[in-house]
C-alpha cells in the first residue's frame, strides 16, 4: 500500500498532530507490538487521520511502534504520543517485549551473556 510521494513534503507540523504534546501518557518501547482492538477502526475514524491509519495498519497485522512511525512518516516521538493515546482509549493492545524482571535480574542476565561471549 505505497502512497505517492508528496513533492511539497508534509504540510502539517508534527507538534500540530499531537496538539502540542511531546510526552506520551505512558512510556511505550520502540519494539512494543501493537494490535488493533475490535472497535479500533470504527472509533478511530472519528479520532483523526493519523489514528485511523494506525488502526488500519494494526488491524492488517501486528506492528511495532518503530514500524508505525516509518509507515506514517512521522517522528518517533509523535507516533509514540498517538499510540499511547490509542492504547489508553482501548483502541490498541500493547504487547511489550520488555522483561518483567527487576534491574538486578536484568544485570545478572547481561553479565552471563557477556561471560558467554568472552568464552567464544
Coordinates of N, CA and C in Angstrom, one line a residue:
X1 N 0.8 -1.2 0.0 CA 0.0 0.0 0.0 C 0.9 1.2 0.0
X2 N 1.7 1.4 -1.0 CA 2.6 2.5 -1.1 C 1.8 3.8 -1.5
X3 N 2.1 4.9 -0.8 CA 1.5 6.1 -1.1 C 2.4 7.0 -2.0
X4 N 1.8 7.8 -2.8 CA 2.6 8.6 -3.7 C 3.4 9.6 -2.9
X5 N 4.5 9.9 -3.4 CA 5.4 10.9 -2.7 C 4.9 12.3 -2.9
X6 N 4.7 13.0 -1.8 CA 4.2 14.4 -1.8 C 5.4 15.3 -2.1
X7 N 5.5 16.0 -3.3 CA 6.7 16.8 -3.6 C 6.9 18.0 -2.6
X8 N 5.8 18.5 -2.0 CA 6.0 19.6 -1.1 C 6.3 19.2 0.3
X9 N 6.3 17.9 0.6 CA 6.6 17.4 1.9 C 5.3 17.4 2.8
X10 N 5.5 17.1 4.1 CA 4.4 17.1 5.0 C 4.0 18.5 5.3
X11 N 2.7 18.8 5.1 CA 2.2 20.2 5.3 C 1.8 20.5 6.7
X12 N 1.6 19.4 7.5 CA 1.2 19.6 8.9 C 2.5 19.4 9.8
X13 N 2.8 20.3 10.6 CA 3.9 20.2 11.5 C 3.6 19.1 12.6
X14 N 4.7 18.3 13.0 CA 4.5 17.2 13.9 C 3.8 17.7 15.2
X15 N 4.1 18.8 15.8 CA 3.5 19.2 17.0 C 2.0 19.5 16.9
X16 N 1.6 19.8 15.6 CA 0.2 20.0 15.4 C -0.6 18.7 15.5
X17 N 0.0 17.6 15.0 CA -0.6 16.3 15.0 C -0.9 15.9 16.5
X18 N -0.1 16.2 17.4 CA -0.3 15.8 18.8 C -0.8 17.0 19.6
X19 N -1.3 18.0 19.0 CA -1.8 19.2 19.7 C -0.8 19.8 20.7
X20 N 0.5 19.8 20.3 CA 1.5 20.4 21.1 C 2.1 19.5 22.2
X21 N 1.5 18.3 22.3 CA 2.0 17.4 23.4 C 3.3 16.7 22.9
X22 N 4.3 16.7 23.8 CA 5.5 16.0 23.4 C 5.7 14.7 24.3
X23 N 5.0 14.6 25.4 CA 5.1 13.5 26.3 C 3.9 12.5 26.2
X24 N 4.2 11.2 25.9 CA 3.0 10.3 25.9 C 2.4 10.1 27.2
X25 N 1.2 9.6 27.3 CA 0.5 9.3 28.5 C 1.2 8.1 29.3
X26 N 1.9 7.3 28.5 CA 2.6 6.2 29.1 C 3.8 5.9 28.2
X27 N 4.9 5.3 28.8 CA 6.1 5.0 28.0 C 5.8 3.7 27.2
X28 N 6.0 3.8 25.9 CA 5.9 2.7 25.0 C 7.2 2.4 24.3
X29 N 7.8 1.2 24.6 CA 9.1 0.9 24.0 C 9.0 0.9 22.5
X30 N 10.1 1.2 21.8 CA 10.1 1.2 20.4 C 9.8 -0.2 19.7
X31 N 10.1 -1.2 20.4 CA 9.9 -2.6 19.9 C 8.6 -3.2 20.3
X32 N 7.7 -2.4 21.1 CA 6.4 -2.9 21.5 C 5.6 -3.2 20.3
X33 N 4.9 -4.3 20.4 CA 4.0 -4.8 19.3 C 2.6 -4.3 19.6
X34 N 1.9 -3.8 18.6 CA 0.6 -3.2 18.8 C -0.4 -3.9 17.9
X35 N -1.6 -4.2 18.4 CA -2.7 -4.9 17.7 C -3.9 -4.1 17.9
X36 N -4.7 -3.9 16.8 CA -5.9 -3.1 16.9 C -7.0 -3.9 17.6
X37 N -7.8 -3.3 18.4 CA -8.9 -3.9 19.1 C -10.1 -4.1 18.1
X38 N -11.1 -4.7 18.5 CA -12.3 -5.0 17.7 C -12.9 -3.7 17.2
X39 N -13.0 -2.7 18.0 CA -13.7 -1.4 17.7 C -12.7 -0.3 17.2
X40 N -11.5 -0.7 17.0 CA -10.5 0.3 16.6 C -10.8 1.1 15.3
X41 N -11.2 0.4 14.3 CA -11.5 1.1 13.0 C -12.7 2.0 13.1
X42 N -13.8 1.6 13.7 CA -14.9 2.4 13.8 C -14.7 3.7 14.6
X43 N -14.0 3.5 15.8 CA -13.8 4.6 16.7 C -12.7 5.5 16.2
X44 N -11.7 5.0 15.5 CA -10.5 5.7 15.1 C -10.9 6.7 13.9
X45 N -11.9 6.3 13.2 CA -12.4 7.2 12.1 C -12.7 8.6 12.6
X46 N -13.2 8.7 13.8 CA -13.5 10.0 14.4 C -12.4 10.6 15.2
X47 N -11.3 9.9 15.3 CA -10.1 10.4 16.1 C -9.1 11.1 15.3
X48 N -9.2 11.1 14.0 CA -8.3 11.8 13.2 C -7.6 10.9 12.2
X49 N -7.1 11.5 11.1 CA -6.5 10.7 10.0 C -5.3 9.8 10.5
X50 N -4.4 10.4 11.3 CA -3.2 9.6 11.7 C -3.6 8.4 12.6
X51 N -4.6 8.6 13.5 CA -5.0 7.5 14.3 C -5.8 6.4 13.5
X52 N -6.5 6.9 12.5 CA -7.2 5.9 11.7 C -6.2 5.1 10.9
X53 N -5.1 5.7 10.4 CA -4.1 5.0 9.6 C -3.4 4.0 10.5
X54 N -3.2 4.3 11.8 CA -2.6 3.4 12.7 C -3.5 2.2 13.0
X55 N -4.8 2.5 13.1 CA -5.7 1.4 13.3 C -5.8 0.4 12.1
X56 N -5.7 1.0 10.9 CA -5.8 0.2 9.7 C -4.5 -0.7 9.6
X57 N -3.4 -0.1 9.9 CA -2.1 -0.9 9.9 C -2.1 -2.0 10.9
X58 N -2.5 -1.7 12.1 CA -2.5 -2.7 13.2 C -3.6 -3.7 13.1
X59 N -4.6 -3.4 12.3 CA -5.7 -4.4 12.1 C -5.2 -5.4 11.0
X60 N -4.4 -5.0 10.0 CA -3.9 -5.9 9.0 C -2.9 -6.9 9.6
X61 N -2.0 -6.4 10.4 CA -1.1 -7.3 11.1 C -0.5 -6.5 12.3
X62 N 0.0 -7.3 13.3 CA 0.6 -6.6 14.4 C 1.8 -5.7 13.9
X63 N 2.0 -4.6 14.5 CA 3.1 -3.6 14.1 C 3.8 -3.2 15.4
X64 N 5.1 -2.9 15.2 CA 5.9 -2.3 16.3 C 5.7 -0.8 16.2
X65 N 6.0 -0.1 17.3 CA 6.0 1.3 17.3 C 6.9 1.9 16.2
X66 N 8.1 1.3 16.0 CA 9.0 1.7 15.0 C 8.5 1.6 13.6
X67 N 7.8 0.5 13.3 CA 7.2 0.3 12.0 C 6.1 1.3 11.8
X68 N 5.3 1.5 12.8 CA 4.2 2.5 12.6 C 4.7 3.9 12.3
X69 N 5.8 4.3 13.0 CA 6.4 5.6 12.8 C 6.9 5.7 11.3
X70 N 7.5 4.6 10.8 CA 8.0 4.6 9.5 C 6.9 4.7 8.4
X71 N 5.8 3.9 8.7 CA 4.7 3.9 7.8 C 4.0 5.3 7.7
X72 N 3.9 5.9 8.9 CA 3.3 7.3 9.0 C 4.2 8.4 8.5
X73 N 5.5 8.1 8.4 CA 6.5 9.1 8.1 C 6.4 10.3 9.0
X74 N 6.3 9.9 10.3 CA 6.3 10.9 11.4 C 7.5 10.6 12.3
X75 N 7.9 11.6 13.0 CA 9.0 11.3 14.0 C 8.5 10.3 15.1
X76 N 9.4 9.6 15.6 CA 9.1 8.5 16.6 C 8.3 9.1 17.8
X77 N 8.7 10.3 18.3 CA 8.0 10.9 19.4 C 6.6 11.2 19.1
X78 N 6.3 11.6 17.9 CA 4.9 11.9 17.5 C 4.1 10.6 17.5
X79 N 4.6 9.6 16.9 CA 4.0 8.3 16.8 C 3.7 7.7 18.2
X80 N 4.7 7.9 19.1 CA 4.6 7.4 20.5 C 3.4 8.1 21.2
X81 N 3.3 9.4 21.0 CA 2.1 10.1 21.7 C 0.8 9.6 21.1
X82 N 0.7 9.4 19.8 CA -0.5 9.0 19.2 C -0.9 7.5 19.6
X83 N 0.1 6.7 19.6 CA -0.1 5.3 20.0 C -0.5 5.2 21.5
X84 N 0.2 5.9 22.3 CA -0.1 5.9 23.8 C -1.5 6.4 24.0
X85 N -2.0 7.4 23.3 CA -3.4 7.8 23.4 C -4.3 6.7 23.0
X86 N -4.0 6.0 21.9 CA -4.9 4.9 21.4 C -4.9 3.7 22.4
X87 N -3.8 3.4 23.0 CA -3.7 2.3 24.0 C -4.6 2.7 25.2
X88 N -4.5 4.0 25.6 CA -5.2 4.4 26.8 C -6.7 4.4 26.5
X89 N -7.1 4.7 25.2 CA -8.5 4.7 24.8 C -9.0 3.3 24.5
X90 N -8.2 2.3 24.6 CA -8.6 0.9 24.3 C -8.7 0.6 22.8
X91 N -8.1 1.4 21.9 CA -8.1 1.1 20.5 C -7.0 0.2 20.1
X92 N -5.9 0.1 20.8 CA -4.8 -0.8 20.6 C -4.5 -1.6 21.8
X93 N -4.0 -2.8 21.6 CA -3.5 -3.6 22.6 C -2.0 -3.6 22.5
X94 N -1.3 -3.4 23.7 CA 0.1 -3.3 23.7 C 0.7 -4.6 24.2
X95 N 1.6 -5.1 23.4 CA 2.4 -6.4 23.8 C 3.8 -6.0 23.8
X96 N 4.3 -5.8 25.0 CA 5.7 -5.3 25.2 C 6.7 -6.5 25.3
X97 N 7.8 -6.4 24.7 CA 8.8 -7.5 24.8 C 9.7 -7.2 26.0
X98 N 9.5 -6.1 26.7 CA 10.3 -5.8 27.8 C 10.2 -6.8 28.9
X99 N 11.3 -7.2 29.5 CA 11.2 -8.2 30.6 C 10.5 -7.7 31.8
X100 N 9.8 -8.6 32.5 CA 9.0 -8.2 33.7 C 9.9 -8.3 34.9
X101 N 11.2 -8.5 34.8 CA 12.0 -8.6 35.9 C 12.6 -7.3 36.3
X102 N 13.2 -7.2 37.5 CA 13.8 -6.0 38.0 C 15.2 -5.8 37.5
X103 N 15.8 -4.7 37.9 CA 17.1 -4.3 37.4 C 18.2 -5.4 37.7
X104 N 18.2 -5.9 38.9 CA 19.2 -6.9 39.3 C 19.2 -8.1 38.4
X105 N 18.0 -8.6 38.1 CA 17.8 -9.8 37.3 C 18.3 -9.5 35.9
X106 N 18.0 -8.3 35.4 CA 18.5 -8.0 34.0 C 20.0 -7.9 34.0
X107 N 20.6 -7.3 35.0 CA 22.0 -7.2 35.1 C 22.7 -8.5 35.2
X108 N 22.1 -9.4 35.9 CA 22.6 -10.8 36.0 C 22.6 -11.5 34.7
X109 N 21.5 -11.3 33.9 CA 21.4 -11.9 32.6 C 22.4 -11.3 31.7
X110 N 22.6 -10.0 31.7 CA 23.6 -9.4 30.8 C 25.0 -9.8 31.2
X111 N 25.3 -10.0 32.4 CA 26.6 -10.5 32.8 C 26.9 -11.9 32.4
X112 N 25.9 -12.8 32.4 CA 26.0 -14.1 31.9 C 26.2 -14.1 30.4
X113 N 25.5 -13.3 29.7 CA 25.6 -13.2 28.2 C 27.0 -12.7 27.9
X114 N 27.5 -11.7 28.6 CA 28.8 -11.2 28.4 C 29.9 -12.2 28.7
X115 N 29.7 -13.0 29.8 CA 30.7 -14.0 30.1 C 30.7 -15.1 29.0
X116 N 29.5 -15.5 28.5 CA 29.5 -16.4 27.4 C 30.2 -15.9 26.1
X117 N 30.0 -14.7 25.8 CA 30.6 -14.1 24.7 C 32.2 -14.1 24.8
X118 N 32.6 -13.8 26.0 CA 34.1 -13.8 26.3 C 34.7 -15.2 26.1
X119 N 33.9 -16.2 26.4 CA 34.4 -17.6 26.3 C 34.5 -18.0 24.8
X120 N 33.8 -17.3 23.9 CA 33.9 -17.6 22.5 C 35.2 -17.2 22.0

